[in-house]
């Protein structure tokens, strides 16, 4: 009995020892999370994928709230709309937070901030300047204001009283953008009038002014302060209103994965063009010199990365076709030197680069310096290759039958119109249209079926005649 009691006591001690550990582990598993998704830089395909994956992770880990921390100059409209659609459809509240101090949420960032369930800014930040940008990359005259060259109201019209086609198209873009941001403002109960002003007049606000004008709900120093102020606020998530419970949440930042970091690099249009050139010329070098392997491997990888990046960007396929045509012309110039192909290739390449992007935004504009350098290097490579090829064509043959023309030979034996000669350290059959004798000096004038056609050398004829 004593032994049994001791065994029971030991078992109780073991359970008591491990029970706190188990409860601690369970409490850790049940720890409530606030996940931070940090978007720093231009809004593009990488940002959209980062947010999509971050929201999916938040759902998997049962996070209470997602903090979308932004510092962006804007970006592509396509990626912005994709991010807004993900935020609106998110089953987890998304708090937009412009941070740290000195950051801004301009252009596309303003739309995204308006779409979030709760909007916040750090002190010393700003937002706004949400005017759409023309395809050419510069703001257009705004309807009803901005540029008054067309009259007092700045409403430019032609002689018939109608808007010029460019202004009419841009007016449609601006009106669409106004309707979009007003719908987001109404969805979240924020200042829709200022949102329209940010689009039509490129207006901007500081954090304090944004709070006063009911553009945002919170000014917070850091994520911990943000969660403390957000606690108890009511937001509408997936069509249902819910009060946020953000006290005592564990804050964790979701790091961008390797694929997202790679996307942020290769979706820069300038990087994509460079990868495209590297890919095409790598394959050209591999096909022209089979067996080198390295150019083929590097070229294939670069070309696939370039095509993947271009597929994610809003490109004009006519522009891409012109660029590829220009590269093809320059490759042909290298193998068949002409001036026309080289100049045509450069013109096609530059025109294609100008047409490549259908929509542009901050951080997604082609650098004409990069395009010009790429075109110049491509043309230079084509001309250099062409000059070497032209020089090779003009130089005398060094191998084969043609290389033996004019080669001196020594007659070994001769009978009638044929015999044997000694040339390049070898014994050859030979024939001639004139009589020759052993010891005579002759030269090759042709080769047919491994038989040399020779004639007496001119120097020897001159000496015989003297």
CSV table of C-alpha atoms in Angstrom, one decimal:
chain,number,residue,atom,x,y,z
A,1,UNK,CA,0.0,0.0,0.0
A,2,UNK,CA,2.8,2.3,0.9
A,3,UNK,CA,4.4,1.7,-2.5
A,4,UNK,CA,1.1,2.3,-4.3
A,5,UNK,CA,0.7,5.6,-2.4
A,6,UNK,CA,4.2,6.7,-3.3
A,7,UNK,CA,3.6,5.8,-7.0
A,8,UNK,CA,0.4,7.9,-7.0
A,9,UNK,CA,2.2,10.8,-5.4
A,10,UNK,CA,4.9,10.6,-8.0
A,11,UNK,CA,2.4,10.6,-10.8
A,12,UNK,CA,0.6,13.6,-9.2
A,13,UNK,CA,3.9,15.5,-9.0
A,14,UNK,CA,4.7,14.7,-12.7
A,15,UNK,CA,1.2,15.9,-13.8
A,16,UNK,CA,1.6,19.1,-11.6
A,17,UNK,CA,5.1,19.7,-13.1
A,18,UNK,CA,4.0,19.4,-16.7
A,19,UNK,CA,0.5,21.1,-16.4
A,20,UNK,CA,1.9,24.6,-16.4
A,21,UNK,CA,3.9,23.9,-19.4
A,22,UNK,CA,0.9,22.5,-21.3
A,23,UNK,CA,-1.3,25.5,-20.3
A,24,UNK,CA,1.5,27.8,-21.3
A,25,UNK,CA,1.9,26.1,-24.7
A,26,UNK,CA,-1.8,26.2,-25.3
A,27,UNK,CA,-1.9,29.9,-24.3
A,28,UNK,CA,0.9,30.5,-26.7
A,29,UNK,CA,-1.0,28.7,-29.5
A,30,UNK,CA,-4.1,30.8,-28.7
A,31,UNK,CA,-2.1,34.1,-28.6
A,32,UNK,CA,-3.9,36.8,-30.5
A,33,UNK,CA,-2.0,38.3,-33.4
A,34,UNK,CA,-1.8,41.6,-35.2
A,35,UNK,CA,0.2,41.0,-38.4
A,36,UNK,CA,2.0,43.9,-40.1
A,37,UNK,CA,2.4,43.9,-43.9
A,38,UNK,CA,5.0,46.5,-44.8
A,39,UNK,CA,4.6,48.0,-48.3
A,40,UNK,CA,7.6,50.3,-48.9
A,41,UNK,CA,8.0,51.6,-52.4
A,42,UNK,CA,6.0,51.9,-55.6
A,43,UNK,CA,2.7,49.9,-55.9
A,44,UNK,CA,3.1,47.2,-58.4
A,45,UNK,CA,2.6,43.5,-59.0
A,46,UNK,CA,5.0,42.6,-56.2
A,47,UNK,CA,3.0,44.8,-53.7
A,48,UNK,CA,-0.3,43.2,-54.8
A,49,UNK,CA,1.1,39.7,-54.4
A,50,UNK,CA,2.6,40.6,-51.0
A,51,UNK,CA,-0.8,41.8,-49.7
A,52,UNK,CA,-2.6,38.8,-51.1
A,53,UNK,CA,-0.2,36.4,-49.5
A,54,UNK,CA,-0.2,38.4,-46.3
A,55,UNK,CA,-4.0,38.3,-46.0
A,56,UNK,CA,-4.1,34.6,-46.7
A,57,UNK,CA,-1.5,34.1,-43.9
A,58,UNK,CA,-3.6,36.2,-41.6
A,59,UNK,CA,-6.6,34.0,-42.2
A,60,UNK,CA,-4.6,30.8,-41.7
A,61,UNK,CA,-3.2,32.1,-38.4
A,62,UNK,CA,-6.5,33.5,-37.2
A,63,UNK,CA,-5.1,37.0,-36.8
A,64,UNK,CA,-7.3,39.6,-35.1
A,65,UNK,CA,-6.3,42.4,-37.4
A,66,UNK,CA,-3.9,43.2,-40.2
A,67,UNK,CA,-1.9,46.5,-40.3
A,68,UNK,CA,-1.0,47.6,-43.8
A,69,UNK,CA,2.0,49.9,-43.2
A,70,UNK,CA,2.6,52.1,-46.2
A,71,UNK,CA,5.2,54.4,-47.5
A,72,UNK,CA,4.6,54.8,-51.3
A,73,UNK,CA,4.7,57.4,-54.0
A,74,UNK,CA,2.0,55.6,-55.9
A,75,UNK,CA,2.2,53.1,-58.7
A,76,UNK,CA,0.2,51.1,-61.2
A,77,UNK,CA,-3.6,51.5,-61.3
A,78,UNK,CA,-4.0,47.8,-62.1
A,79,UNK,CA,-2.1,46.7,-59.0
A,80,UNK,CA,-3.8,49.3,-56.9
A,81,UNK,CA,-7.3,48.1,-57.9
A,82,UNK,CA,-6.2,44.5,-57.2
A,83,UNK,CA,-5.0,45.4,-53.7
A,84,UNK,CA,-8.2,47.4,-53.0
A,85,UNK,CA,-10.4,44.4,-54.1
A,86,UNK,CA,-8.4,42.1,-51.7
A,87,UNK,CA,-8.9,44.6,-48.8
A,88,UNK,CA,-12.6,45.0,-49.4
A,89,UNK,CA,-13.1,41.2,-49.6
A,90,UNK,CA,-10.9,40.5,-46.6
A,91,UNK,CA,-12.6,38.6,-43.7
A,92,UNK,CA,-10.1,40.2,-41.3
A,93,UNK,CA,-10.1,44.0,-40.6
A,94,UNK,CA,-7.3,45.8,-42.4
A,95,UNK,CA,-5.9,49.0,-40.8
A,96,UNK,CA,-4.1,51.3,-43.2
A,97,UNK,CA,-1.2,53.0,-41.5
A,98,UNK,CA,1.1,55.6,-43.2
A,99,UNK,CA,4.3,55.2,-41.3
A,100,UNK,CA,7.0,55.8,-40.2
A,101,UNK,CA,7.3,59.6,-39.7
A,102,UNK,CA,8.4,61.1,-43.0
A,103,UNK,CA,6.5,58.6,-45.1
A,104,UNK,CA,3.7,59.4,-47.5
A,105,UNK,CA,0.8,57.7,-49.2
A,106,UNK,CA,0.6,59.5,-52.5
A,107,UNK,CA,-1.4,58.7,-55.6
A,108,UNK,CA,-2.4,55.0,-55.5
A,109,UNK,CA,-1.5,55.0,-51.8
A,110,UNK,CA,-4.3,57.4,-51.1
A,111,UNK,CA,-6.9,55.2,-52.8
A,112,UNK,CA,-5.6,52.1,-50.8
A,113,UNK,CA,-5.8,54.0,-47.5
A,114,UNK,CA,-9.4,55.0,-48.2
A,115,UNK,CA,-10.2,51.4,-48.9
A,116,UNK,CA,-8.9,50.1,-45.5
A,117,UNK,CA,-11.4,49.5,-42.7
A,118,UNK,CA,-9.5,51.9,-40.4
A,119,UNK,CA,-7.1,54.6,-41.6
A,120,UNK,CA,-4.2,55.9,-39.6
A,121,UNK,CA,-1.1,58.0,-40.0
A,122,UNK,CA,2.0,58.6,-38.0
A,123,UNK,CA,3.0,62.2,-37.1
A,124,UNK,CA,4.9,63.9,-39.8
A,125,UNK,CA,3.4,62.0,-42.7
A,126,UNK,CA,1.2,63.1,-45.6
A,127,UNK,CA,-1.2,61.7,-48.2
A,128,UNK,CA,-2.9,62.9,-51.4
A,129,UNK,CA,-1.9,64.0,-54.9
A,130,UNK,CA,-4.1,61.3,-56.4
A,131,UNK,CA,-4.5,62.9,-59.9
A,132,UNK,CA,-4.2,60.2,-62.6
A,133,UNK,CA,-1.2,60.5,-64.9
A,134,UNK,CA,-1.3,60.5,-68.7
A,135,UNK,CA,0.2,57.7,-70.7
A,136,UNK,CA,3.0,60.0,-71.5
A,137,UNK,CA,3.9,60.3,-67.9
A,138,UNK,CA,2.8,63.9,-67.0
A,139,UNK,CA,-0.3,65.2,-65.5
A,140,UNK,CA,-2.9,66.5,-68.0
A,141,UNK,CA,-4.8,69.8,-67.8
A,142,UNK,CA,-7.7,69.1,-65.4
A,143,UNK,CA,-11.3,69.8,-66.4
A,144,UNK,CA,-12.6,72.9,-64.8
A,145,UNK,CA,-9.3,74.1,-63.5
A,146,UNK,CA,-5.5,73.9,-63.4
A,147,UNK,CA,-4.5,75.2,-66.8
A,148,UNK,CA,-6.3,78.2,-68.1
A,149,UNK,CA,-4.8,78.4,-71.5
A,150,UNK,CA,-8.1,77.6,-73.1
A,151,UNK,CA,-10.1,80.3,-71.3
A,152,UNK,CA,-10.9,81.6,-67.9
A,153,UNK,CA,-12.1,78.4,-66.5
A,154,UNK,CA,-9.3,76.4,-67.9
A,155,UNK,CA,-11.7,74.3,-69.9
A,156,UNK,CA,-9.8,73.8,-73.2
A,157,UNK,CA,-11.9,73.6,-76.3
A,158,UNK,CA,-11.2,73.7,-80.0
A,159,UNK,CA,-12.7,75.9,-82.6
A,160,UNK,CA,-16.0,73.8,-82.7
A,161,UNK,CA,-16.5,74.2,-79.0
A,162,UNK,CA,-15.7,70.5,-78.2
A,163,UNK,CA,-12.9,69.2,-76.1
A,164,UNK,CA,-9.8,68.1,-77.9
A,165,UNK,CA,-9.6,64.3,-78.1
A,166,UNK,CA,-6.7,64.1,-75.6
A,167,UNK,CA,-8.5,66.2,-73.0
A,168,UNK,CA,-11.8,64.3,-73.5
A,169,UNK,CA,-10.0,61.0,-72.9
A,170,UNK,CA,-8.2,62.4,-69.8
A,171,UNK,CA,-11.5,63.8,-68.5
A,172,UNK,CA,-13.0,60.3,-68.7
A,173,UNK,CA,-10.0,59.0,-66.7
A,174,UNK,CA,-10.3,61.6,-64.1
A,175,UNK,CA,-14.1,61.2,-63.7
A,176,UNK,CA,-13.6,57.5,-63.4
A,177,UNK,CA,-11.0,58.0,-60.7
A,178,UNK,CA,-13.2,60.5,-58.8
A,179,UNK,CA,-16.1,58.1,-58.9
A,180,UNK,CA,-13.9,55.2,-57.6
A,181,UNK,CA,-12.4,57.2,-54.7
A,182,UNK,CA,-15.8,58.6,-53.7
A,183,UNK,CA,-17.2,55.1,-53.6
A,184,UNK,CA,-14.4,54.1,-51.3
A,185,UNK,CA,-15.0,57.1,-49.1
A,186,UNK,CA,-18.7,56.4,-48.9
A,187,UNK,CA,-18.0,52.7,-48.1
A,188,UNK,CA,-15.8,53.7,-45.1
A,189,UNK,CA,-17.7,56.8,-44.1
A,190,UNK,CA,-14.8,59.2,-44.8
A,191,UNK,CA,-14.6,62.7,-46.4
A,192,UNK,CA,-15.6,62.1,-50.0
A,193,UNK,CA,-15.4,65.8,-51.0
A,194,UNK,CA,-11.7,66.0,-50.1
A,195,UNK,CA,-11.1,62.7,-51.8
A,196,UNK,CA,-12.5,64.2,-55.0
A,197,UNK,CA,-10.3,67.3,-54.5
A,198,UNK,CA,-7.2,65.0,-54.2
A,199,UNK,CA,-8.0,63.6,-57.6
A,200,UNK,CA,-9.0,66.8,-59.5
A,201,UNK,CA,-6.6,69.2,-57.9
A,202,UNK,CA,-3.8,66.9,-56.6
A,203,UNK,CA,-4.5,68.1,-53.1
A,204,UNK,CA,-2.4,66.8,-50.2
A,205,UNK,CA,-2.9,66.7,-46.4
A,206,UNK,CA,-0.7,66.3,-43.4
A,207,UNK,CA,-1.6,63.8,-40.7
A,208,UNK,CA,-3.1,66.4,-38.4
A,209,UNK,CA,-5.2,68.0,-41.2
A,210,UNK,CA,-6.3,64.6,-42.4
A,211,UNK,CA,-7.6,63.8,-39.0
A,212,UNK,CA,-9.4,67.1,-38.7
A,213,UNK,CA,-11.0,66.7,-42.2
A,214,UNK,CA,-12.2,63.1,-41.3
A,215,UNK,CA,-9.9,61.5,-44.0
A,216,UNK,CA,-8.4,59.3,-41.3
A,217,UNK,CA,-9.5,58.1,-37.9
A,218,UNK,CA,-6.2,57.8,-35.9
A,219,UNK,CA,-2.8,59.5,-35.5
A,220,UNK,CA,-0.5,57.0,-33.9
A,221,UNK,CA,3.2,57.0,-33.1
A,222,UNK,CA,3.8,53.3,-33.6
A,223,UNK,CA,1.9,50.0,-34.1
A,224,UNK,CA,1.4,49.5,-30.4
A,225,UNK,CA,-0.1,53.0,-30.0
A,226,UNK,CA,-2.3,52.3,-33.1
A,227,UNK,CA,-3.7,49.1,-31.6
A,228,UNK,CA,-4.4,50.8,-28.3
A,229,UNK,CA,-6.4,53.6,-30.0
A,230,UNK,CA,-8.1,51.2,-32.4
A,231,UNK,CA,-9.5,49.0,-29.6
A,232,UNK,CA,-13.3,49.2,-29.4
A,233,UNK,CA,-13.8,51.0,-32.7
A,234,UNK,CA,-16.6,49.6,-34.9
A,235,UNK,CA,-15.7,48.6,-38.4
A,236,UNK,CA,-17.7,46.8,-41.2
A,237,UNK,CA,-15.9,43.6,-42.3
A,238,UNK,CA,-17.5,41.4,-45.0
A,239,UNK,CA,-20.8,43.2,-44.6
A,240,UNK,CA,-20.9,42.8,-40.8
A,241,UNK,CA,-20.2,45.5,-38.3
A,242,UNK,CA,-17.8,44.4,-35.5
A,243,UNK,CA,-16.0,46.1,-32.6
A,244,UNK,CA,-12.2,45.7,-32.8
A,245,UNK,CA,-10.5,44.0,-29.8
A,246,UNK,CA,-6.9,45.0,-30.3
A,247,UNK,CA,-5.6,45.2,-26.7
A,248,UNK,CA,-2.8,42.8,-25.7
A,249,UNK,CA,-2.3,41.6,-29.3
A,250,UNK,CA,1.1,40.1,-30.3
A,251,UNK,CA,2.5,42.2,-33.1
A,252,UNK,CA,4.4,40.4,-35.8
A,253,UNK,CA,5.7,41.7,-39.1
A,254,UNK,CA,5.3,39.4,-42.1
A,255,UNK,CA,8.6,39.5,-44.1
A,256,UNK,CA,8.3,39.6,-47.9
A,257,UNK,CA,9.3,36.2,-49.4
A,258,UNK,CA,12.1,35.7,-51.9
A,259,UNK,CA,9.7,35.6,-54.9
A,260,UNK,CA,8.1,38.9,-53.9
A,261,UNK,CA,11.6,40.6,-53.6
A,262,UNK,CA,12.5,39.1,-57.0
A,263,UNK,CA,9.2,40.5,-58.5
A,264,UNK,CA,9.9,43.9,-57.1
A,265,UNK,CA,13.2,44.0,-59.0
A,266,UNK,CA,12.2,42.4,-62.3
A,267,UNK,CA,8.9,44.2,-62.7
A,268,UNK,CA,10.8,47.5,-63.1
A,269,UNK,CA,10.3,48.1,-66.8
A,270,UNK,CA,13.9,49.1,-67.2
A,271,UNK,CA,15.2,45.9,-65.6
A,272,UNK,CA,12.7,43.9,-67.8
A,273,UNK,CA,14.1,45.5,-71.0
A,274,UNK,CA,17.7,44.7,-69.9
A,275,UNK,CA,16.7,41.1,-69.1
A,276,UNK,CA,15.0,40.9,-72.5
A,277,UNK,CA,18.2,42.0,-74.3
A,278,UNK,CA,20.4,39.7,-72.3
A,279,UNK,CA,18.1,36.8,-73.0
A,280,UNK,CA,17.9,37.4,-76.8
A,281,UNK,CA,21.7,37.9,-77.2
A,282,UNK,CA,22.5,35.0,-75.0
A,283,UNK,CA,20.5,32.7,-77.2
A,284,UNK,CA,22.0,34.3,-80.4
A,285,UNK,CA,25.6,33.7,-79.1
A,286,UNK,CA,24.6,30.1,-78.2
A,287,UNK,CA,23.1,29.3,-81.6
A,288,UNK,CA,26.0,31.0,-83.4
A,289,UNK,CA,28.6,29.0,-81.4
A,290,UNK,CA,26.9,25.8,-80.2
A,291,UNK,CA,28.4,24.1,-77.2
A,292,UNK,CA,29.3,27.2,-75.2
A,293,UNK,CA,26.4,26.4,-72.9
A,294,UNK,CA,26.8,29.4,-70.5
A,295,UNK,CA,25.3,32.0,-72.9
A,296,UNK,CA,22.4,29.6,-73.6
A,297,UNK,CA,21.7,29.0,-69.9
A,298,UNK,CA,22.0,32.7,-68.9
A,299,UNK,CA,20.0,33.8,-72.0
A,300,UNK,CA,17.2,31.4,-71.4
A,301,UNK,CA,16.8,32.3,-67.7
A,302,UNK,CA,17.0,36.1,-68.5
A,303,UNK,CA,14.5,35.7,-71.3
A,304,UNK,CA,12.0,33.8,-69.2
A,305,UNK,CA,12.3,36.3,-66.3
A,306,UNK,CA,11.8,39.2,-68.7
A,307,UNK,CA,8.7,37.6,-70.3
A,308,UNK,CA,7.3,36.8,-66.8
A,309,UNK,CA,7.8,40.4,-65.7
A,310,UNK,CA,6.3,41.8,-68.9
A,311,UNK,CA,3.3,39.5,-68.5
A,312,UNK,CA,2.6,41.1,-65.0
A,313,UNK,CA,3.0,44.6,-66.3
A,314,UNK,CA,0.3,46.5,-68.3
A,315,UNK,CA,2.2,46.4,-71.6
A,316,UNK,CA,1.3,47.2,-75.2
A,317,UNK,CA,2.0,44.1,-77.3
A,318,UNK,CA,2.6,46.2,-80.4
A,319,UNK,CA,5.4,48.0,-78.6
A,320,UNK,CA,6.9,44.6,-77.5
A,321,UNK,CA,6.7,43.3,-81.1
A,322,UNK,CA,8.4,46.4,-82.4
A,323,UNK,CA,11.2,46.0,-79.8
A,324,UNK,CA,11.7,42.4,-80.7
A,325,UNK,CA,11.7,43.3,-84.4
A,326,UNK,CA,14.3,45.9,-83.8
A,327,UNK,CA,16.5,43.4,-82.0
A,328,UNK,CA,16.0,40.9,-84.9
A,329,UNK,CA,17.1,43.6,-87.4
A,330,UNK,CA,20.2,44.4,-85.3
A,331,UNK,CA,21.1,40.7,-85.1
A,332,UNK,CA,20.7,40.4,-88.9
A,333,UNK,CA,22.9,43.5,-89.2
A,334,UNK,CA,25.6,41.6,-87.3
A,335,UNK,CA,25.6,38.7,-89.7
A,336,UNK,CA,24.9,40.6,-92.9
A,337,UNK,CA,26.3,44.1,-92.5
A,338,UNK,CA,24.1,46.8,-94.1
A,339,UNK,CA,23.3,50.3,-92.9
A,340,UNK,CA,19.5,49.9,-93.5
A,341,UNK,CA,19.1,47.0,-91.1
A,342,UNK,CA,21.0,48.7,-88.3
A,343,UNK,CA,19.2,52.0,-88.5
A,344,UNK,CA,15.8,50.3,-88.9
A,345,UNK,CA,16.6,48.1,-85.9
A,346,UNK,CA,17.4,51.1,-83.7
A,347,UNK,CA,14.3,53.0,-84.8
A,348,UNK,CA,12.0,50.0,-84.3
A,349,UNK,CA,13.6,49.4,-80.8
A,350,UNK,CA,13.1,53.0,-79.7
A,351,UNK,CA,9.5,53.2,-81.0
A,352,UNK,CA,8.7,49.9,-79.3
A,353,UNK,CA,10.1,51.2,-76.0
A,354,UNK,CA,8.0,54.4,-76.3
A,355,UNK,CA,4.9,52.3,-76.8
A,356,UNK,CA,5.7,49.5,-74.4
A,357,UNK,CA,3.7,50.5,-71.3
A,358,UNK,CA,0.0,51.1,-71.7
A,359,UNK,CA,-0.3,52.6,-68.2
A,360,UNK,CA,2.5,54.3,-66.2
A,361,UNK,CA,2.8,55.4,-62.6
A,362,UNK,CA,5.4,56.4,-60.1
A,363,UNK,CA,8.2,53.8,-60.1
A,364,UNK,CA,7.0,52.3,-63.3
A,365,UNK,CA,8.3,54.6,-66.0
A,366,UNK,CA,10.9,53.8,-68.7
A,367,UNK,CA,14.1,55.7,-68.3
A,368,UNK,CA,15.1,57.0,-71.7
A,369,UNK,CA,18.7,57.0,-70.5
A,370,UNK,CA,18.5,53.2,-70.0
A,371,UNK,CA,16.7,52.7,-73.3
A,372,UNK,CA,19.2,54.9,-75.1
A,373,UNK,CA,22.2,53.1,-73.6
A,374,UNK,CA,20.6,49.7,-74.4
A,375,UNK,CA,19.9,50.7,-78.0
A,376,UNK,CA,23.4,52.2,-78.4
A,377,UNK,CA,25.1,49.1,-77.0
A,378,UNK,CA,23.0,46.8,-79.2
A,379,UNK,CA,23.8,48.8,-82.3
A,380,UNK,CA,27.5,49.0,-81.3
A,381,UNK,CA,27.6,45.2,-80.9
A,382,UNK,CA,25.9,44.7,-84.2
A,383,UNK,CA,28.3,47.0,-86.0
A,384,UNK,CA,31.3,45.5,-84.3
A,385,UNK,CA,30.3,42.0,-85.2
A,386,UNK,CA,29.5,43.2,-88.8
A,387,UNK,CA,32.9,44.8,-89.1
A,388,UNK,CA,34.7,41.6,-88.1
A,389,UNK,CA,32.5,39.6,-90.5
A,390,UNK,CA,33.2,42.1,-93.3
A,391,UNK,CA,36.9,41.9,-92.6
A,392,UNK,CA,36.8,38.1,-92.6
A,393,UNK,CA,35.1,38.1,-96.0
A,394,UNK,CA,37.7,40.5,-97.5
A,395,UNK,CA,40.7,38.6,-96.1
A,396,UNK,CA,42.2,35.7,-98.1
A,397,UNK,CA,41.0,32.2,-97.3
A,398,UNK,CA,43.2,30.4,-94.8
A,399,UNK,CA,41.8,26.9,-95.1
A,400,UNK,CA,40.2,24.7,-97.8
A,401,UNK,CA,40.8,24.6,-101.5
A,402,UNK,CA,40.6,28.3,-102.0
A,403,UNK,CA,43.4,28.8,-99.5
A,404,UNK,CA,45.8,26.8,-101.8
A,405,UNK,CA,45.4,29.2,-104.8
A,406,UNK,CA,48.8,30.8,-105.5
A,407,UNK,CA,50.6,28.4,-103.3
A,408,UNK,CA,54.1,27.5,-104.6
A,409,UNK,CA,54.8,23.8,-105.3
A,410,UNK,CA,57.8,21.8,-106.4
A,411,UNK,CA,57.6,19.3,-109.3
A,412,UNK,CA,58.7,15.8,-108.2
A,413,UNK,CA,58.0,13.9,-111.4
A,414,UNK,CA,56.2,14.7,-114.6
A,415,UNK,CA,54.9,12.9,-117.7
A,416,UNK,CA,52.9,14.6,-120.4
A,417,UNK,CA,50.4,17.0,-118.8
A,418,UNK,CA,50.4,15.4,-115.3
A,419,UNK,CA,52.6,14.3,-112.5
A,420,UNK,CA,53.3,14.7,-108.8
A,421,UNK,CA,54.2,17.8,-106.9
A,422,UNK,CA,55.2,18.6,-103.3
A,423,UNK,CA,53.0,21.2,-101.5
A,424,UNK,CA,52.6,22.0,-97.8
A,425,UNK,CA,54.7,19.1,-96.8
A,426,UNK,CA,52.6,16.6,-98.8
A,427,UNK,CA,52.8,14.8,-102.1
A,428,UNK,CA,49.9,15.7,-104.5
A,429,UNK,CA,48.8,14.6,-107.9
A,430,UNK,CA,48.9,17.5,-110.3
A,431,UNK,CA,48.2,18.5,-114.0
A,432,UNK,CA,49.0,21.4,-116.1
A,433,UNK,CA,48.4,22.9,-119.6
A,434,UNK,CA,52.1,23.2,-120.3
A,435,UNK,CA,55.1,20.9,-120.1
A,436,UNK,CA,56.9,20.8,-116.8
A,437,UNK,CA,60.0,19.0,-115.5
A,438,UNK,CA,61.2,17.8,-112.1
A,439,UNK,CA,62.8,20.7,-110.2
A,440,UNK,CA,60.6,23.4,-111.9
A,441,UNK,CA,58.9,25.9,-109.6
A,442,UNK,CA,55.1,26.1,-110.1
A,443,UNK,CA,52.1,27.5,-108.3
A,444,UNK,CA,48.6,26.2,-107.7
A,445,UNK,CA,45.8,27.8,-109.8
A,446,UNK,CA,43.0,25.4,-108.8
A,447,UNK,CA,41.9,22.2,-106.9
A,448,UNK,CA,39.5,19.6,-108.1
A,449,UNK,CA,38.9,16.1,-106.7
A,450,UNK,CA,42.2,16.2,-104.8
A,451,UNK,CA,44.1,17.0,-108.0
A,452,UNK,CA,46.0,20.3,-108.2
A,453,UNK,CA,46.0,22.4,-111.3
A,454,UNK,CA,49.4,24.1,-111.6
A,455,UNK,CA,51.3,26.4,-113.9
A,456,UNK,CA,54.8,27.6,-114.1
A,457,UNK,CA,55.6,30.5,-111.8
A,458,UNK,CA,55.9,33.8,-113.5
A,459,UNK,CA,59.3,34.5,-111.9
A,460,UNK,CA,60.7,31.4,-113.4
A,461,UNK,CA,59.3,32.2,-116.9
A,462,UNK,CA,60.9,35.6,-116.8
A,463,UNK,CA,64.3,34.1,-115.8
A,464,UNK,CA,64.0,31.5,-118.6
A,465,UNK,CA,63.1,34.2,-121.1
A,466,UNK,CA,66.1,36.2,-120.0
